[in-house]
XYZ file of C-alpha atoms in Angstrom:
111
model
C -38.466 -0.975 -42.836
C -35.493 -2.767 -44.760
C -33.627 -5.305 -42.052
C -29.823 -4.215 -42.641
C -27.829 -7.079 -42.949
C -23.739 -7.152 -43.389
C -23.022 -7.265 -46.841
C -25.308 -4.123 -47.492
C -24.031 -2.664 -44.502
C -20.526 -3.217 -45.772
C -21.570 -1.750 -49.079
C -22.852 1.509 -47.646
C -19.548 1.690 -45.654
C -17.005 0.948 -48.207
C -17.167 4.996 -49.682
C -16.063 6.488 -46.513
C -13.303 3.925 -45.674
C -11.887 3.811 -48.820
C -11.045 7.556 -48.379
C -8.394 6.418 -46.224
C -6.636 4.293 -48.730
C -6.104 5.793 -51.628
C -3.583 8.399 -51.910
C -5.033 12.447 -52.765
C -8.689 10.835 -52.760
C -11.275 13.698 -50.709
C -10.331 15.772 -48.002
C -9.835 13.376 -45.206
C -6.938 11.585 -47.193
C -5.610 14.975 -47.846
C -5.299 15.783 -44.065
C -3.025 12.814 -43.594
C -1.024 12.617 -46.978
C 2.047 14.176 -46.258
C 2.295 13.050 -42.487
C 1.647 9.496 -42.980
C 2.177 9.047 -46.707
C 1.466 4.851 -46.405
C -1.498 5.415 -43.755
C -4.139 2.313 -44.388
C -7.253 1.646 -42.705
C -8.085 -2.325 -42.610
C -12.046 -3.287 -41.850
C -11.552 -6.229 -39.143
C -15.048 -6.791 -38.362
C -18.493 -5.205 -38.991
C -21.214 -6.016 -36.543
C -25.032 -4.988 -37.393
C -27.308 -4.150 -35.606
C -30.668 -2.501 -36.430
C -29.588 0.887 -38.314
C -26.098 0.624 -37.015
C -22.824 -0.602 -38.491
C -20.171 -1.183 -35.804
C -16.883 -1.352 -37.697
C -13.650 -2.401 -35.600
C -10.749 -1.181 -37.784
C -6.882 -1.207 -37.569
C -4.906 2.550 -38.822
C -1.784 1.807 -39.435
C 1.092 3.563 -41.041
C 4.643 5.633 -41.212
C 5.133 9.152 -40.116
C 7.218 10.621 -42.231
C 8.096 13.916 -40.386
C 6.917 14.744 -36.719
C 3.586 13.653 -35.709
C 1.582 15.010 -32.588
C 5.023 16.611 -31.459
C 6.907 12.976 -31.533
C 9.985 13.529 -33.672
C 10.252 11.524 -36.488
C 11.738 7.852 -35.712
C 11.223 6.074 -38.608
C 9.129 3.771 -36.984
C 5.275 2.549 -38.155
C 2.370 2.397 -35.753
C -1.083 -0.151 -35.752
C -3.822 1.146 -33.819
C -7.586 -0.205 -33.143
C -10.150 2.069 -34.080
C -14.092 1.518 -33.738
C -16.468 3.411 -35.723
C -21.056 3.132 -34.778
C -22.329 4.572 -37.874
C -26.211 5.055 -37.927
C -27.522 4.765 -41.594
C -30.653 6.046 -42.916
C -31.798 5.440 -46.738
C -28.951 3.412 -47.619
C -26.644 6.464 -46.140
C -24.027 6.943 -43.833
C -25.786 9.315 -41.342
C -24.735 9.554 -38.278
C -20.977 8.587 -37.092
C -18.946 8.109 -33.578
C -15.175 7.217 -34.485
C -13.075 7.068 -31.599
C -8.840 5.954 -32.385
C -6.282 4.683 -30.341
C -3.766 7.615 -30.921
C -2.160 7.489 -27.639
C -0.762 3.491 -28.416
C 0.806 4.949 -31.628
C 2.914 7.508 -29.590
C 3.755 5.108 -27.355
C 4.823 2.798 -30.627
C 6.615 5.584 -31.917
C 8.461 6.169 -29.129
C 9.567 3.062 -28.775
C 12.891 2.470 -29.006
C-alpha cells in the first residue's frame, strides 16, 4: 500500500476543486454560475491521513440575484467549508462536504 502524503494528496484533489473556479467548467460550476457569478473556493489547509484528505476551504463570493430566499443586497459572503475525501487508486472516492451556509445569510443580511 502507497503511504499518501500531501502533495499527492493535493494533486488528486486539485480536479474537483478547480470545478469551482473556473467559470462554465462541469456541472457543479454550472449550478452556481448565474447566482454567484465570482463564487471561488480557496484550499486553506489539507491534512492527511491514511486514505483521507481533510481539506478546510473558504467559499466565498457575490450573489447576484436572490439567494436561499435573501433578497439581493449587493453584499459578498466568506464561509469555512471542510471536505474528508477517502481516495482509492489515486481517486477521489468517497466524499463528506459539509458548508457554512447559514454564516453567509447572516453576512448577507447584514446591514
Amino acid at each position: 500500500m502507497t503511504v499518501l502524503t500531501e502533495p499527492t494528496a493535493r494533486a488528486i484533489i486539485a480536479p474537483w476543486y478547480s470545478l469551482f473556479n473556473v467559470a462554465g467548467r462541469g456541472d457543479v460550476k454550472a449550478n452556481f454560475a448565474n447566482t454567484i457569478p465570482d463564487m471561488k473556493f480557496d484550499i486553506k489547509e489539507v491534512l492527511v491521513a491514511g486514505d483521507r484528505v481533510i481539506v478546510r476551504g473558504e467559499v466565498t463570493g457575490t450573489p447576484a440575484g436572490e439567494l436561499f430566499g435573501m433578497p439581493h443586497s449587493g453584499n459578498s459572503f466568506r464561509i469555512m467549508a471542510v471536505d474528508i475525501q477517502t481516495t482509492r487508486d489515486g481517486r477521489i472516492a468517497k466524499t463528506f462536504h459539509m458548508e457554512d451556509w447559514l454564516s453567509a445569510i447572516g453576512q448577507l443580511r447584514a446591514k
